[in-house]
mmCIF file of C-alpha atoms in Angstrom:
data_model
loop_
_atom_site.group_PDB
_atom_site.id
_atom_site.type_symbol
_atom_site.label_atom_id
_atom_site.label_comp_id
_atom_site.label_asym_id
_atom_site.label_seq_id
_atom_site.Cartn_x
_atom_site.Cartn_y
_atom_site.Cartn_z
ATOM 1 C CA MET A 14 65.680 163.834 92.897
ATOM 2 C CA ILE A 15 68.094 160.923 93.403
ATOM 3 C CA GLN A 16 68.628 160.204 97.072
ATOM 4 C CA ALA A 17 72.088 159.475 98.455
ATOM 5 C CA HIS A 18 71.011 156.062 99.668
ATOM 6 C CA SER A 19 69.606 154.929 96.315
ATOM 7 C CA PRO A 20 71.402 152.327 94.153
ATOM 8 C CA TYR A 21 71.450 154.788 91.266
ATOM 9 C CA PHE A 22 73.446 157.220 93.378
ATOM 10 C CA ARG A 23 76.009 154.515 94.098
ATOM 11 C CA ILE A 24 76.366 153.780 90.387
ATOM 12 C CA MET A 25 76.858 157.467 89.633
ATOM 13 C CA LEU A 26 79.638 157.558 92.186
ATOM 14 C CA GLY A 27 81.361 154.707 90.331
ATOM 15 C CA SER A 28 81.479 152.361 93.299
ATOM 16 C CA THR A 29 81.727 148.611 93.055
ATOM 17 C CA TYR A 30 78.003 148.292 93.749
ATOM 18 C CA ASN A 31 76.660 145.232 91.938
ATOM 19 C CA VAL A 32 74.654 146.669 89.073
ATOM 20 C CA LEU A 33 73.493 143.201 88.154
ATOM 21 C CA ALA A 34 71.013 143.503 90.998
ATOM 22 C CA LEU A 35 69.387 146.287 88.974
ATOM 23 C CA TYR A 36 69.908 145.359 85.363
ATOM 24 C CA ASN A 37 70.063 142.258 83.219
ATOM 25 C CA TRP A 38 73.174 142.651 81.118
ATOM 26 C CA ASN A 39 71.935 139.899 78.841
ATOM 27 C CA ASP A 40 69.371 142.349 77.472
ATOM 28 C CA MET A 41 72.114 143.018 74.928
ATOM 29 C CA ASN A 42 72.917 140.187 72.544
ATOM 30 C CA ILE A 43 76.336 138.673 73.105
ATOM 31 C CA LEU A 44 77.069 139.133 69.399
ATOM 32 C CA ASP A 45 76.649 142.893 69.757
ATOM 33 C CA ALA A 46 78.761 142.993 72.909
ATOM 34 C CA LEU A 47 81.580 140.942 71.374
ATOM 35 C CA ALA A 48 81.490 143.135 68.267
ATOM 36 C CA LEU A 49 82.601 146.006 70.493
ATOM 37 C CA LYS A 50 85.570 143.958 71.696
ATOM 38 C CA GLU A 51 86.784 143.614 68.095
ATOM 39 C CA LEU A 52 87.321 147.351 67.769
ATOM 40 C CA LYS A 53 90.855 148.677 68.033
ATOM 41 C CA GLY A 54 91.389 150.680 71.195
ATOM 42 C CA VAL A 55 88.146 149.520 72.819
ATOM 43 C CA GLY A 56 89.054 147.758 76.053
ATOM 44 C CA ASP A 57 87.030 145.826 78.578
ATOM 45 C CA GLU A 58 86.442 148.879 80.765
ATOM 46 C CA THR A 59 84.861 150.724 77.840
ATOM 47 C CA ILE A 60 82.744 147.687 76.981
ATOM 48 C CA SER A 61 81.570 147.316 80.578
ATOM 49 C CA SER A 62 80.621 151.003 80.739
ATOM 50 C CA LEU A 63 78.637 150.706 77.514
ATOM 51 C CA LEU A 64 76.842 147.563 78.670
ATOM 52 C CA ILE A 65 75.845 149.176 81.959
ATOM 53 C CA PHE A 66 74.690 152.249 80.040
ATOM 54 C CA ALA A 67 72.696 150.102 77.609
ATOM 55 C CA ALA A 68 71.042 148.143 80.412
ATOM 56 C CA ALA A 69 70.185 151.294 82.358
ATOM 57 C CA ASN A 70 68.473 152.775 79.320
ATOM 58 C CA GLY A 71 66.777 149.617 78.078
ATOM 59 C CA PHE A 72 68.997 149.422 74.989
ATOM 60 C CA LYS A 73 69.258 145.963 73.478
ATOM 61 C CA THR A 74 71.220 146.448 70.259
ATOM 62 C CA LEU A 75 74.129 148.328 68.748
ATOM 63 C CA GLU A 76 71.586 150.314 66.771
ATOM 64 C CA ASP A 77 70.190 151.646 70.050
ATOM 65 C CA ILE A 78 73.634 152.782 71.215
ATOM 66 C CA ALA A 79 74.339 154.313 67.805
ATOM 67 C CA GLY A 80 71.318 156.540 68.306
ATOM 68 C CA VAL A 81 73.024 158.297 71.213
ATOM 69 C CA ARG A 82 75.269 161.274 70.622
ATOM 70 C CA THR A 83 78.903 160.454 71.224
ATOM 71 C CA GLN A 84 79.236 163.124 73.897
ATOM 72 C CA ASN A 85 76.384 161.504 75.827
ATOM 73 C CA LEU A 86 78.076 158.120 76.075
ATOM 74 C CA PRO A 87 79.405 157.370 79.597
ATOM 75 C CA LEU A 88 83.048 157.295 78.570
ATOM 76 C CA LYS A 89 86.012 159.363 79.701
ATOM 77 C CA ARG A 90 87.470 158.953 76.231
ATOM 78 C CA THR A 91 85.601 157.631 73.211
ATOM 79 C CA PRO A 92 87.959 155.686 70.897
ATOM 80 C CA SER A 93 87.866 156.859 67.290
ATOM 81 C CA SER A 94 87.237 153.281 66.163
ATOM 82 C CA LEU A 95 84.052 153.191 68.246
ATOM 83 C CA VAL A 96 82.877 156.543 66.891
ATOM 84 C CA GLU A 97 83.411 155.333 63.319
ATOM 85 C CA PHE A 98 81.795 151.944 63.984
ATOM 86 C CA LEU A 99 78.650 153.484 65.433
ATOM 87 C CA LYS A 100 78.528 156.069 62.627
ATOM 88 C CA VAL A 101 78.949 153.648 59.711
ATOM 89 C CA GLY A 102 76.584 151.106 61.227
ATOM 90 C CA HIS A 103 77.628 147.875 59.528
ATOM 91 C CA PHE A 104 76.228 145.975 62.469
ATOM 92 C CA GLU A 105 74.823 142.946 60.662
ATOM 93 C CA SER A 106 78.192 142.319 59.050
ATOM 94 C CA ALA A 107 79.863 142.564 62.456
ATOM 95 C CA ARG A 108 77.337 140.154 63.985
ATOM 96 C CA LYS A 109 77.941 137.663 61.188
ATOM 97 C CA GLN A 110 81.690 137.728 61.783
ATOM 98 C CA ILE A 111 81.245 137.265 65.527
ATOM 99 C CA SER A 112 78.761 134.443 64.972
ATOM 100 C CA GLU A 113 81.323 132.662 62.825
ATOM 101 C CA LYS A 114 83.966 133.101 65.512
ATOM 102 C CA ILE A 115 81.674 131.756 68.222
ATOM 103 C CA GLU A 116 80.965 128.694 66.091
ATOM 104 C CA GLU A 117 84.698 128.218 65.508
ATOM 105 C CA TRP A 118 85.325 128.443 69.260
ATOM 106 C CA ARG A 119 82.466 126.027 69.924
ATOM 107 C CA LEU A 120 84.091 123.468 67.661
ATOM 108 C CA GLN A 121 87.234 123.873 69.777
ATOM 109 C CA GLY A 122 85.217 123.266 72.938
ATOM 110 C CA ILE A 123 85.383 126.930 73.995
ATOM 111 C CA GLU A 124 82.344 128.645 75.495
ATOM 112 C CA VAL A 125 81.924 132.402 75.929
ATOM 113 C CA ILE A 126 80.197 133.549 79.108
ATOM 114 C CA MET A 127 79.063 137.162 79.261
ATOM 115 C CA ARG A 128 78.833 139.080 82.495
ATOM 116 C CA GLY A 129 75.222 138.869 83.562
ATOM 117 C CA ASP A 130 74.809 135.299 82.346
ATOM 118 C CA ALA A 131 73.741 132.811 85.023
ATOM 119 C CA LYS A 132 77.018 130.963 84.444
ATOM 120 C CA TYR A 133 79.103 134.041 85.242
ATOM 121 C CA PRO A 134 80.492 133.679 88.795
ATOM 122 C CA SER A 135 79.006 136.351 91.042
ATOM 123 C CA HIS A 136 82.045 136.296 93.356
ATOM 124 C CA LEU A 137 84.233 137.450 90.451
ATOM 125 C CA LEU A 138 82.309 140.732 90.403
ATOM 126 C CA GLU A 139 84.201 141.799 93.525
ATOM 127 C CA VAL A 140 87.497 142.208 91.689
ATOM 128 C CA VAL A 141 88.588 145.564 90.349
ATOM 129 C CA LYS A 142 87.281 145.850 86.779
ATOM 130 C CA PRO A 143 85.586 142.456 86.401
ATOM 131 C CA PRO A 144 85.939 141.123 82.852
ATOM 132 C CA PRO A 145 82.829 141.467 80.670
ATOM 133 C CA PHE A 146 83.500 138.066 79.125
ATOM 134 C CA LEU A 147 85.002 134.757 80.192
ATOM 135 C CA PHE A 148 86.291 132.321 77.604
ATOM 136 C CA CYS A 149 86.099 128.825 79.028
ATOM 137 C CA LYS A 150 87.051 125.298 78.089
ATOM 138 C CA GLY A 151 86.118 122.384 80.313
ATOM 139 C CA ASN A 152 83.852 122.123 83.321
ATOM 140 C CA VAL A 153 82.229 125.579 83.552
ATOM 141 C CA GLU A 154 80.238 124.476 86.605
ATOM 142 C CA LEU A 155 83.443 124.991 88.587
ATOM 143 C CA LEU A 156 82.976 128.748 88.189
ATOM 144 C CA GLN A 157 80.099 128.608 90.668
ATOM 145 C CA SER A 158 82.016 126.784 93.388
ATOM 146 C CA ASN A 159 82.439 128.499 96.736
ATOM 147 C CA LYS A 160 84.971 125.845 97.718
ATOM 148 C CA ALA A 161 88.083 126.873 95.831
ATOM 149 C CA ILE A 162 91.446 128.281 96.828
ATOM 150 C CA ALA A 163 94.196 129.817 94.714
ATOM 151 C CA VAL A 164 97.625 128.290 95.273
ATOM 152 C CA VAL A 165 100.276 130.446 93.638
ATOM 153 C CA GLY A 166 103.934 131.279 93.847
ATOM 154 C CA THR A 167 107.289 131.846 92.243
ATOM 155 C CA ARG A 168 108.595 130.086 89.152
ATOM 156 C CA ASN A 169 111.910 129.632 90.957
ATOM 157 C CA ASN A 170 110.687 127.635 93.924
ATOM 158 C CA THR A 171 112.760 125.772 96.462
ATOM 159 C CA ALA A 172 112.428 122.043 97.155
ATOM 160 C CA LEU A 173 110.707 122.900 100.424
ATOM 161 C CA GLY A 174 108.335 125.180 98.541
ATOM 162 C CA GLU A 175 107.332 122.245 96.363
ATOM 163 C CA GLU A 176 106.577 120.128 99.412
ATOM 164 C CA LEU A 177 104.580 122.934 101.030
ATOM 165 C CA THR A 178 102.546 123.321 97.854
ATOM 166 C CA LYS A 179 101.726 119.623 97.759
ATOM 167 C CA SER A 180 100.803 119.448 101.444
ATOM 168 C CA THR A 181 98.608 122.564 101.142
ATOM 169 C CA VAL A 182 96.746 121.145 98.150
ATOM 170 C CA GLU A 183 96.363 117.779 99.886
ATOM 171 C CA ALA A 184 94.896 119.372 103.015
ATOM 172 C CA PHE A 185 92.245 121.276 101.073
ATOM 173 C CA ALA A 186 91.626 118.512 98.572
ATOM 174 C CA SER A 187 90.638 116.307 101.491
ATOM 175 C CA LYS A 188 87.858 118.823 102.199
ATOM 176 C CA GLY A 189 86.703 118.950 98.574
ATOM 177 C CA PHE A 190 88.213 122.293 97.597
ATOM 178 C CA ALA A 191 89.050 122.944 93.959
ATOM 179 C CA ILE A 192 92.516 124.362 93.270
ATOM 180 C CA ILE A 193 93.067 127.482 91.164
ATOM 181 C CA SER A 194 96.381 128.567 89.699
ATOM 182 C CA GLY A 195 97.943 130.067 86.586
ATOM 183 C CA LEU A 196 99.731 127.110 84.929
ATOM 184 C CA ALA A 197 103.075 128.919 85.151
ATOM 185 C CA LEU A 198 106.319 127.099 85.835
ATOM 186 C CA GLY A 199 107.171 126.429 89.456
ATOM 187 C CA ILE A 200 104.548 126.634 92.204
ATOM 188 C CA ASP A 201 101.586 126.986 89.805
ATOM 189 C CA ALA A 202 102.364 123.803 87.897
ATOM 190 C CA ILE A 203 103.087 121.939 91.125
ATOM 191 C CA ALA A 204 99.709 122.993 92.517
ATOM 192 C CA HIS A 205 97.841 121.825 89.410
ATOM 193 C CA ARG A 206 99.709 118.510 89.417
ATOM 194 C CA ALA A 207 98.994 117.980 93.104
ATOM 195 C CA ALA A 208 95.290 118.644 92.524
ATOM 196 C CA LEU A 209 95.265 115.967 89.845
ATOM 197 C CA ASP A 210 97.128 113.562 92.114
ATOM 198 C CA PHE A 211 94.667 114.156 94.964
ATOM 199 C CA ARG A 212 91.705 113.890 92.582
ATOM 200 C CA VAL A 213 90.117 117.322 92.925
ATOM 201 C CA PRO A 214 89.223 119.651 90.046
ATOM 202 C CA THR A 215 91.658 122.378 89.172
ATOM 203 C CA ILE A 216 91.153 125.642 87.282
ATOM 204 C CA ALA A 217 93.924 127.104 85.119
ATOM 205 C CA VAL A 218 93.549 130.855 84.594
ATOM 206 C CA LEU A 219 95.254 131.653 81.310
ATOM 207 C CA VAL A 220 96.010 134.572 79.015
ATOM 208 C CA ASP A 221 95.044 132.622 75.881
ATOM 209 C CA LEU A 222 93.152 129.351 75.505
ATOM 210 C CA ALA A 223 94.446 128.747 71.979
ATOM 211 C CA THR A 224 98.153 128.850 72.789
ATOM 212 C CA ILE A 225 99.121 127.396 76.147
ATOM 213 C CA SER A 226 101.971 129.255 77.799
ATOM 214 C CA PRO A 227 104.460 127.982 78.721
ATOM 215 C CA ALA A 228 104.338 125.331 75.998
ATOM 216 C CA VAL A 229 106.051 122.826 78.285
ATOM 217 C CA ASN A 230 102.861 122.726 80.370
ATOM 218 C CA ARG A 231 100.597 121.800 77.448
ATOM 219 C CA LYS A 232 100.399 118.160 78.574
ATOM 220 C CA LEU A 233 99.507 119.250 82.106
ATOM 221 C CA ALA A 234 96.859 121.601 80.723
ATOM 222 C CA ASN A 235 95.240 118.777 78.769
ATOM 223 C CA GLU A 236 95.267 116.548 81.835
ATOM 224 C CA ILE A 237 93.377 119.266 83.694
ATOM 225 C CA LEU A 238 90.582 119.058 81.123
ATOM 226 C CA ASP A 239 90.661 115.264 81.004
ATOM 227 C CA ASN A 240 90.065 115.171 84.758
ATOM 228 C CA GLY A 241 87.079 117.489 84.980
ATOM 229 C CA GLY A 242 88.967 120.749 85.291
ATOM 230 C CA LEU A 243 88.682 124.083 83.533
ATOM 231 C CA TRP A 244 90.660 126.573 81.513
ATOM 232 C CA VAL A 245 89.449 130.170 81.742
ATOM 233 C CA SER A 246 90.604 133.460 80.237
ATOM 234 C CA GLU A 247 89.247 136.988 79.926
ATOM 235 C CA ASN A 248 90.786 137.242 76.445
ATOM 236 C CA PRO A 249 89.447 135.831 73.161
ATOM 237 C CA PRO A 250 91.300 132.779 71.815
ATOM 238 C CA GLY A 251 94.304 133.829 69.771
ATOM 239 C CA THR A 252 95.187 136.862 71.904
ATOM 240 C CA ARG A 253 98.898 137.589 71.799
ATOM 241 C CA SER A 254 100.459 136.995 75.204
ATOM 242 C CA ILE A 255 102.212 140.026 76.657
ATOM 243 C CA PRO A 256 103.494 140.527 80.233
ATOM 244 C CA ALA A 257 100.717 142.971 81.145
ATOM 245 C CA LEU A 258 98.061 140.349 80.405
ATOM 246 C CA PHE A 259 99.713 137.845 82.736
ATOM 247 C CA ALA A 260 99.589 140.428 85.504
ATOM 248 C CA ARG A 261 95.900 141.166 84.799
ATOM 249 C CA ARG A 262 94.878 137.516 84.798
ATOM 250 C CA ASP A 263 96.178 137.097 88.349
ATOM 251 C CA ARG A 264 93.252 139.110 89.705
ATOM 252 C CA ILE A 265 90.922 136.505 88.202
ATOM 253 C CA GLN A 266 92.672 133.751 90.161
ATOM 254 C CA ALA A 267 91.933 135.706 93.323
ATOM 255 C CA GLY A 268 88.405 136.565 92.226
ATOM 256 C CA LEU A 269 87.451 132.926 91.725
ATOM 257 C CA ALA A 270 88.950 131.834 95.052
ATOM 258 C CA SER A 271 87.849 132.032 98.672
ATOM 259 C CA ALA A 272 91.456 132.699 99.675
ATOM 260 C CA VAL A 273 94.927 132.969 98.164
ATOM 261 C CA PHE A 274 97.788 130.802 99.403
ATOM 262 C CA ALA A 275 101.089 132.336 98.325
ATOM 263 C CA ILE A 276 103.656 129.608 98.873
ATOM 264 C CA GLU A 277 106.857 131.396 97.915
ATOM 265 C CA THR A 278 107.515 134.778 96.312
ATOM 266 C CA THR A 279 110.006 137.578 96.263
ATOM 267 C CA ILE A 280 108.888 141.005 97.421
ATOM 268 C CA ASP A 281 108.288 142.182 93.847
ATOM 269 C CA GLY A 282 107.286 138.816 92.352
ATOM 270 C CA GLY A 283 104.355 138.346 89.986
ATOM 271 C CA THR A 284 102.543 136.426 92.723
ATOM 272 C CA MET A 285 101.870 139.782 94.357
ATOM 273 C CA HIS A 286 99.252 140.598 91.713
ATOM 274 C CA ALA A 287 96.990 137.810 92.994
ATOM 275 C CA VAL A 288 97.825 138.693 96.587
ATOM 276 C CA ASN A 289 96.963 142.360 96.090
ATOM 277 C CA ALA A 290 93.702 141.497 94.338
ATOM 278 C CA SER A 291 92.634 139.198 97.173
ATOM 279 C CA TYR A 292 93.577 141.759 99.809
ATOM 280 C CA ALA A 293 91.672 144.497 97.971
ATOM 281 C CA MET A 294 88.531 142.335 98.052
ATOM 282 C CA GLY A 295 88.917 141.668 101.754
ATOM 283 C CA ARG A 296 89.578 137.990 101.172
ATOM 284 C CA PRO A 297 92.251 136.225 103.211
ATOM 285 C CA VAL A 298 95.814 135.689 102.077
ATOM 286 C CA PHE A 299 97.889 132.964 103.693
ATOM 287 C CA VAL A 300 101.598 132.234 103.536
ATOM 288 C CA PRO A 301 103.537 129.358 105.089
ATOM 289 C CA ASP A 302 105.008 129.972 108.524
ATOM 290 C CA SER A 303 108.629 129.969 107.419
ATOM 291 C CA GLN A 304 109.997 128.935 110.789
ATOM 292 C CA ALA A 305 107.466 126.169 111.355
ATOM 293 C CA ALA A 306 108.061 124.964 107.803
ATOM 294 C CA GLY A 307 111.728 124.471 108.574
ATOM 295 C CA TYR A 308 113.452 126.849 106.188
ATOM 296 C CA PRO A 309 117.137 126.676 107.168
ATOM 297 C CA ASP A 310 117.756 130.226 105.913
ATOM 298 C CA LEU A 311 115.036 132.807 106.455
ATOM 299 C CA SER A 312 116.862 135.399 104.363
ATOM 300 C CA ILE A 313 116.489 133.691 100.977
ATOM 301 C CA PRO A 314 114.705 135.709 98.239
ATOM 302 C CA ALA A 315 112.067 132.992 97.644
ATOM 303 C CA ILE A 316 110.373 133.765 100.970
ATOM 304 C CA SER A 317 111.237 137.436 101.302
ATOM 305 C CA GLY A 318 107.863 138.386 99.870
ATOM 306 C CA THR A 319 105.790 136.046 102.008
ATOM 307 C CA GLN A 320 107.477 137.202 105.185
ATOM 308 C CA ASN A 321 107.043 140.830 104.197
ATOM 309 C CA LEU A 322 103.302 140.282 103.628
ATOM 310 C CA VAL A 323 102.920 139.157 107.229
ATOM 311 C CA LYS A 324 105.075 142.037 108.432
ATOM 312 C CA GLU A 325 102.776 144.459 106.608
ATOM 313 C CA GLN A 326 99.716 142.637 108.005
ATOM 314 C CA ARG A 327 98.437 141.775 104.548
ATOM 315 C CA ALA A 328 98.703 138.026 105.077
ATOM 316 C CA SER A 329 98.588 135.465 107.855
ATOM 317 C CA TYR A 330 100.970 132.617 108.521
ATOM 318 C CA TYR A 331 99.625 129.090 108.332
ATOM 319 C CA SER A 332 100.990 125.647 109.109
ATOM 320 C CA GLU A 333 99.622 122.115 109.224
ATOM 321 C CA ASP A 334 98.250 122.917 112.686
ATOM 322 C CA SER A 335 95.959 125.638 111.284
ATOM 323 C CA TYR A 336 94.333 123.745 108.397
ATOM 324 C CA GLU A 337 91.167 122.836 110.278
ATOM 325 C CA GLU A 338 90.619 126.382 111.507
ATOM 326 C CA ILE A 339 91.110 127.789 108.007
ATOM 327 C CA HIS A 340 88.752 125.186 106.545
ATOM 328 C CA SER A 341 86.045 126.236 108.970
ATOM 329 C CA ASP A 342 86.596 129.956 108.436
ATOM 330 C CA LEU A 343 86.407 129.664 104.631
ATOM 331 C CA LEU A 344 83.145 127.741 104.806
ATOM 332 C CA SER A 345 81.470 129.955 107.414
#
């Protein structure tokens, strides 16, 4: 009988318990795992469920999974494409196609890291629905850093917001923190540029590594790589960018960071995705003290969201006087 305190019980309850402590996900070949991602209607959540199931049962190949009755797979809904794929069983053909893609990505400098690999950042496992794969270009060692903050904010920043971004990056760069952001216009781009100026690595979390969006930031993106930085995405190269994917990638910014610094945002701004992800993990969220920063008008939309976060007790104000305390807290 499974006891309530056992790790297996926690998995059955669907908690965020770290199953990697029990199973080696790399028991399944990455070719087989990526073959699942090629199937129409098979998302990352389905893939993660199948990989956990495979590891728990000692399965190492697609052939092993295909030997299980569909109704016994641990899925709420089994996509028809998956049912057909497992039934037809053209697995070697699928592996060959994936192998060719991996080689193509390698020639582009892109590495695929599967959840369970030693290179996969353990702190990313705390996000809701951690991605089963990370597609990376650049310095993948940055994924293991415990000295990184996410600096994010609105595309329509104020001049003061730009200065606050630069001063925030400078303060943490002086302590050796890497800077994470999303390469968007506005605060994100300013944060990446400031990291380059202050000579610390910066990580750009993207929707697609093959097509940089927005295109105007392509030069900045290349400078990130040229200076020891990293591009990372949960999506295979060539994925079509849609708004929902930009929202999803924001949780990865938070998952790779010790804390999120939201410089400026409206109440319903996209920045809130990273903020909510950080808050859900119990990691700190900081916003500039609007009065101490010297905003002449505290009613402007650009800081309505940051002020509301403090009001709702989901974020803390910070100023130049609190940098040292925050440094110490993040490293403790």
